[in-house]
Amino acid sequence: MSHLLPLRRAPTAQGRTIARAVVRALHTEVALYPKPGLVSLIDSGAHHDMDATTFLRSLFSLRHYFAAIADLGAAGHPFASLQWLGMRAEQRMLTATGGINTHRGAIFCLGLLAAAAGWQRARGQRPDRTTLARTVVELWGEAIAEAGSLSRTSNGSRAVRRYGARGAREEVLEGFPTLITVALPALDEVQTGLDCARRARVQALFAVMAELEDTNLLHRGGPDGLAFVQREARLFLERGGVHAPDWMERAVALHRACVQRHLSPGGAADVLAAACFLKDLEE
Ligand SMILES: CC(C)(COP(=O)(O)OP(=O)(O)OC[C@H]1O[C@@H](n2cnc3c(N)ncnc32)[C@H](O)[C@@H]1O)[C@@H](O)C(=O)NCCC(=O)NCCS
Ligand SMILES: Nc1ncnc2c1ncn2[C@@H]1O[C@H](COP(=O)(O)OP(=O)(O)OP(=O)(O)O)[C@@H](O)[C@H]1O
């Protein structure tokens, strides 16, 4: 039961620093607008059962989790310990939200990245996008693959089985390819070119939506729903993305179209939050 230790001990300064960066990234994501179909501070998107307050309550309930899992990573704990902590965090999230799934994807992918950041910093290494992704796979990839899907009834696992899609787990096991090769380059390019964090994040979200096999979209709209969002996101980018004068109008138009179709790219939102976390770590 050694994985209980970090829960009993106060988080380390290192764990708290990493956790603050994760919470900042998750807050940045939910506060960003427009995000097609997704919850923001402006509206609830395609969601009837949650709003920004739900997300903020959930975030508050997870404030200790990200510090504790960073400390577990620092101490070199196996995936079983991380998974145990992640499942407890999911329970706390569900208690805080009245049973609504706001951050399951984030608890998983950002939990693993936080644990890897803890491991690297405890060994005097400076985490960056390449080393962090590689650390997750090298330390816990085999166990994550062996653990498989804990739930055969989750929306994501059903979408993976039914459509043969790549879900959150596959994204991690392949070394976070969408995060590293799509989200972060889009963030970097716009941040450098326009020096506008908001437009950089919107561009990164659309770049991810254009590529990601998002199981949220598959369970909500099937392959047609996923194809619609990927196609519209590619069109947005081909017409200049956030560099175009009418970028806001076109992004809001897709937001409204997703709401009307009950489509919500939650996976893309999680990848965006992970990109914001990595940018924070690299600064
Ligand atoms: C692997 C997880 C996400 C379960 O996901 P599952 O595929 O069963 O589907 P579920 O619908 O519950 O959640 C998937 C979430 O991932 C996100 N997502 C969907 N598609 C993708 C994708 N292609 N890439 C990244 N994220 C995605 C969405 O936000 C979605 O909400 C994870 O919740 C899990 O196994 N949790 C158990 C506890 C655990 O292992 N924790 C580890 C802590 S480090
Ligand atoms: N801003 C956001 N708005 C909506 N979903 C988000 C946002 N950011 C991240 N997500 C992710 O999307 C998931 C919620 O999407 P969705 O509601 O489609 O999933 P679900 O709870 O599995 O499905 P359902 O609500 O139909 O039961 C969250 O678990 C979270 O991982």
XYZ file of C-alpha atoms and ligand atoms in Angstrom:
358
model
C 0.000 0.000 0.000
C 3.038 2.205 -0.539
C 1.013 4.183 -3.047
C -0.982 5.536 -0.128
C 2.098 7.321 1.191
C 1.924 10.478 -0.981
C -1.743 10.827 -0.042
C -0.900 10.779 3.633
C 2.144 13.001 3.306
C 1.773 16.678 2.440
C 2.629 17.168 -1.247
C 6.209 18.214 -1.937
C 6.992 21.686 -3.243
C 7.811 20.029 -6.570
C 4.473 18.221 -6.619
C 2.603 21.444 -5.862
C 4.441 23.332 -8.628
C 3.562 20.689 -11.201
C -0.046 20.521 -9.974
C -0.427 24.300 -10.282
C 0.720 24.093 -13.908
C -1.812 21.309 -14.620
C -4.693 23.221 -12.994
C -3.716 26.399 -14.889
C -3.796 24.435 -18.162
C -7.189 22.869 -17.413
C -8.615 26.252 -16.405
C -7.201 27.818 -19.576
C -8.900 25.146 -21.646
C -12.362 25.504 -20.124
C -12.120 29.328 -20.243
C -11.174 29.413 -23.951
C -13.867 30.484 -26.441
C -14.921 29.633 -29.126
C -14.407 25.848 -28.850
C -16.842 23.982 -31.164
C -19.376 22.014 -29.090
C -17.413 22.339 -25.855
C -18.166 23.919 -22.499
C -16.665 27.387 -21.888
C -17.393 30.369 -19.679
C -19.745 31.627 -22.427
C -22.041 28.608 -22.720
C -22.350 24.841 -22.240
C -21.874 23.904 -25.880
C -23.414 20.546 -26.776
C -23.717 19.560 -23.116
C -27.032 19.542 -21.303
C -25.620 18.170 -18.046
C -22.658 20.400 -17.296
C -21.401 23.985 -17.484
C -18.257 25.930 -16.519
C -19.221 25.732 -12.833
C -19.255 21.941 -13.054
C -15.736 22.055 -14.492
C -14.469 24.459 -11.831
C -15.924 22.326 -9.031
C -14.284 19.294 -10.606
C -10.958 21.130 -10.931
C -11.075 22.095 -7.257
C -11.684 18.446 -6.290
C -8.580 17.392 -8.260
C -6.164 19.986 -6.811
C -4.455 17.458 -4.511
C -4.511 14.590 -7.048
C -2.123 16.190 -9.520
C 0.383 17.001 -6.755
C 0.130 13.482 -5.289
C 0.565 11.765 -8.657
C 3.560 13.992 -9.449
C 5.082 12.831 -6.156
C 4.281 9.194 -6.966
C 6.100 9.662 -10.261
C 9.050 11.311 -8.499
C 9.304 8.277 -6.205
C 9.284 5.931 -9.223
C 6.019 4.166 -8.391
C 4.587 1.606 -10.844
C 1.487 2.245 -12.977
C -0.683 0.257 -10.539
C -0.131 3.006 -7.951
C -0.892 5.756 -10.472
C -4.011 3.920 -11.603
C -5.227 3.460 -8.033
C -4.776 7.190 -7.401
C -6.433 8.038 -10.740
C -9.488 5.982 -9.889
C -9.796 7.695 -6.510
C -9.518 11.031 -8.293
C -12.327 9.998 -10.652
C -14.503 9.228 -7.630
C -13.746 12.633 -6.109
C -14.527 14.261 -9.467
C -17.883 12.450 -9.687
C -18.732 13.454 -6.110
C -17.910 17.099 -6.861
C -19.909 17.109 -10.113
C -22.908 15.044 -9.041
C -21.857 12.146 -11.270
C -20.860 14.093 -14.387
C -17.720 13.095 -16.330
C -15.804 16.373 -16.696
C -12.168 15.297 -16.481
C -11.793 11.513 -16.929
C -9.582 12.031 -19.959
C -7.568 14.740 -18.214
C -7.138 12.656 -15.039
C -5.554 10.008 -17.235
C -3.376 11.864 -19.728
C -2.447 14.875 -17.570
C -2.005 12.591 -14.550
C 0.573 10.566 -16.477
C 2.339 13.703 -17.754
C 2.427 15.146 -14.216
C 3.870 11.874 -12.869
C 6.527 11.908 -15.606
C 7.366 15.551 -14.829
C 7.783 14.593 -11.149
C 10.061 11.688 -12.113
C 12.243 13.857 -14.363
C 12.557 16.780 -11.965
C 13.420 14.431 -9.063
C 16.399 13.336 -11.174
C 17.499 16.852 -12.068
C 16.115 16.665 -15.611
C 14.210 19.547 -17.252
C 10.960 18.106 -18.721
C 10.154 19.025 -22.323
C 7.640 17.726 -24.886
C 9.905 14.950 -26.172
C 11.426 13.711 -22.928
C 8.109 13.824 -21.054
C 6.209 11.717 -23.599
C 9.116 9.256 -23.790
C 9.294 9.002 -19.977
C 5.595 8.049 -19.750
C 5.983 5.266 -22.317
C 9.285 3.972 -20.938
C 8.180 3.915 -17.293
C 4.517 2.861 -17.579
C 3.662 2.037 -21.217
C 3.851 -1.736 -20.854
C 1.659 -1.734 -17.734
C -0.854 0.638 -19.334
C -1.136 -1.677 -22.328
C -1.493 -4.731 -20.053
C -4.104 -2.994 -17.872
C -6.208 -2.426 -20.980
C -9.555 -0.747 -20.637
C -10.793 -0.878 -17.050
C -14.302 -0.257 -18.200
C -15.914 -2.114 -21.094
C -18.948 0.137 -20.845
C -17.315 3.550 -21.066
C -18.180 5.606 -24.135
C -14.577 5.582 -25.219
C -14.010 1.843 -24.863
C -17.239 1.117 -26.735
C -16.151 3.473 -29.547
C -12.725 1.812 -29.695
C -14.300 -1.649 -29.949
C -17.096 -0.678 -32.334
C -15.102 1.457 -34.757
C -11.545 0.266 -34.142
C -10.646 3.830 -33.169
C -7.529 5.072 -31.367
C -8.708 6.418 -27.999
C -6.980 8.179 -25.113
C -5.016 5.089 -24.129
C -3.643 4.513 -27.637
C -2.618 8.185 -27.849
C -0.528 7.735 -24.700
C 0.959 4.378 -25.741
C 2.107 5.852 -29.075
C 3.932 8.651 -27.234
C 1.281 11.417 -27.480
C 1.728 11.940 -31.259
C -1.173 14.406 -31.677
C 0.053 16.465 -28.727
C 3.680 16.555 -29.942
C 3.281 16.817 -33.736
C -0.027 18.719 -34.078
C -1.098 20.711 -30.989
C 2.269 22.118 -29.868
C 3.516 23.157 -33.341
C 0.204 24.989 -33.945
C 0.486 26.735 -30.564
C 4.130 27.692 -31.237
C 3.458 28.969 -34.777
C 0.598 31.304 -33.850
C 2.137 32.421 -30.537
C 5.291 33.435 -32.430
C 3.478 34.932 -35.405
C 0.571 36.729 -33.728
C 1.695 36.921 -30.089
C -1.902 36.178 -29.068
C -2.349 33.264 -26.643
C -6.094 33.021 -27.281
C -5.787 32.707 -31.032
C -2.864 30.308 -30.616
C -5.037 28.031 -28.455
C -7.989 28.176 -30.845
C -5.661 27.325 -33.740
C -4.182 24.418 -31.781
C -7.665 23.114 -30.915
C -8.756 23.204 -34.564
C -5.511 21.548 -35.657
C -6.183 18.712 -33.200
C -9.879 18.460 -34.162
C -8.790 18.050 -37.795
C -6.634 15.023 -36.955
C -7.763 13.316 -33.725
C -9.868 10.135 -33.645
C -11.902 11.616 -30.802
C -13.969 8.905 -29.119
C -16.274 11.575 -27.710
C -17.298 12.463 -31.262
C -17.624 8.795 -32.199
C -19.936 7.991 -29.284
C -21.981 11.134 -29.904
C -22.173 11.172 -33.699
C -20.606 7.986 -35.020
C -18.126 8.045 -37.920
C -20.240 10.698 -39.709
C -20.047 12.986 -36.685
C -16.282 12.539 -36.412
C -15.854 13.106 -40.164
C -17.993 16.278 -40.033
C -15.854 17.869 -37.316
C -12.562 16.802 -38.932
C -13.674 18.157 -42.330
C -14.935 21.489 -40.953
C -11.805 21.947 -38.839
C -9.604 21.331 -41.916
C -11.656 23.880 -43.892
C -11.210 26.449 -41.107
C -7.428 25.934 -41.246
C -7.270 25.927 -45.072
C -9.028 29.333 -45.086
C -6.297 30.819 -42.906
C -7.347 29.620 -39.498
C -7.039 32.345 -36.849
C -4.968 34.458 -39.261
C -8.119 35.135 -41.337
C -9.968 38.397 -40.567
C -13.269 36.515 -40.043
C -11.744 33.689 -37.944
C -14.001 34.394 -34.960
C -17.218 34.327 -36.997
C -16.219 31.036 -38.636
C -15.202 29.448 -35.353
C -18.484 30.483 -33.705
C -20.412 29.159 -36.722
C -18.810 25.723 -36.255
C -19.524 25.928 -32.505
C -23.212 26.464 -33.283
C -23.210 23.651 -35.873
C -21.683 21.238 -33.326
C -24.206 22.254 -30.669
C -27.028 21.643 -33.128
C -25.583 18.196 -33.938
C -24.873 17.367 -30.243
C -21.181 16.976 -31.140
C -18.433 17.727 -28.594
C -14.709 17.023 -29.271
C -13.777 16.415 -25.637
C -10.668 14.492 -26.584
C -9.353 17.462 -28.550
C -10.000 19.649 -25.513
C -7.941 17.283 -23.356
C -5.067 17.351 -25.867
C -5.218 21.161 -25.902
C -5.016 21.237 -22.079
C -2.002 18.906 -22.223
C -0.348 21.246 -24.758
C -0.925 24.251 -22.473
C 0.609 22.256 -19.596
C 3.716 21.388 -21.618
C 4.174 24.998 -22.794
C 3.993 26.052 -19.150
C 6.644 23.475 -18.154
C 8.940 24.489 -21.028
C 8.849 28.205 -20.209
C -8.118 5.648 -20.488
C -9.222 6.384 -19.799
C -9.281 7.808 -20.297
C -10.565 5.676 -20.035
O -10.974 6.087 -21.239
P -12.032 5.246 -22.108
O -11.413 4.987 -23.422
O -12.508 4.070 -21.309
O -13.226 6.237 -22.399
P -13.926 7.397 -21.626
O -15.063 7.793 -22.466
O -14.170 7.041 -20.217
O -12.846 8.592 -21.583
C -12.084 8.927 -22.709
C -11.760 10.389 -22.613
O -10.558 10.577 -23.304
C -10.644 11.697 -24.166
N -10.329 11.245 -25.526
C -11.167 10.693 -26.418
N -10.522 10.381 -27.550
C -9.238 10.714 -27.359
C -8.053 10.632 -28.144
N -8.073 10.102 -29.400
N -6.901 11.099 -27.643
C -6.863 11.633 -26.397
N -7.943 11.735 -25.583
C -9.105 11.273 -26.056
C -12.035 12.259 -24.065
O -11.990 13.443 -23.329
C -12.815 11.224 -23.313
O -13.659 11.804 -22.361
C -8.992 6.489 -18.336
O -10.085 7.239 -17.830
C -8.894 5.224 -17.511
O -8.639 4.126 -17.925
N -9.075 5.516 -16.239
C -8.914 4.499 -15.196
C -7.963 5.029 -14.089
C -6.557 5.191 -14.616
O -5.988 4.338 -15.258
N -5.964 6.333 -14.290
C -4.568 6.600 -14.609
C -4.080 7.767 -13.786
S -2.478 8.216 -14.291
N -14.476 22.129 -22.253
C -14.950 20.863 -22.329
N -16.246 20.649 -22.624
C -16.725 19.387 -22.734
N -15.975 18.251 -22.579
C -14.676 18.427 -22.288
C -14.103 19.723 -22.152
N -12.791 19.584 -21.848
C -12.544 18.278 -21.807
N -13.650 17.553 -22.070
C -13.668 16.075 -22.114
O -14.834 15.513 -22.699
C -15.495 14.670 -21.752
C -16.952 15.013 -21.740
O -17.435 14.702 -23.033
P -18.716 13.773 -23.153
O -19.799 14.398 -22.303
O -18.983 13.546 -24.578
O -18.216 12.439 -22.498
P -19.065 11.417 -21.707
O -19.337 11.952 -20.328
O -18.321 10.138 -21.841
O -20.429 11.313 -22.521
P -21.889 11.619 -22.017
O -21.890 13.036 -21.487
O -22.708 11.471 -23.267
O -22.169 10.596 -20.963
C -14.884 14.922 -20.426
O -14.674 13.696 -19.742
C -13.561 15.504 -20.728
O -12.598 14.450 -20.785
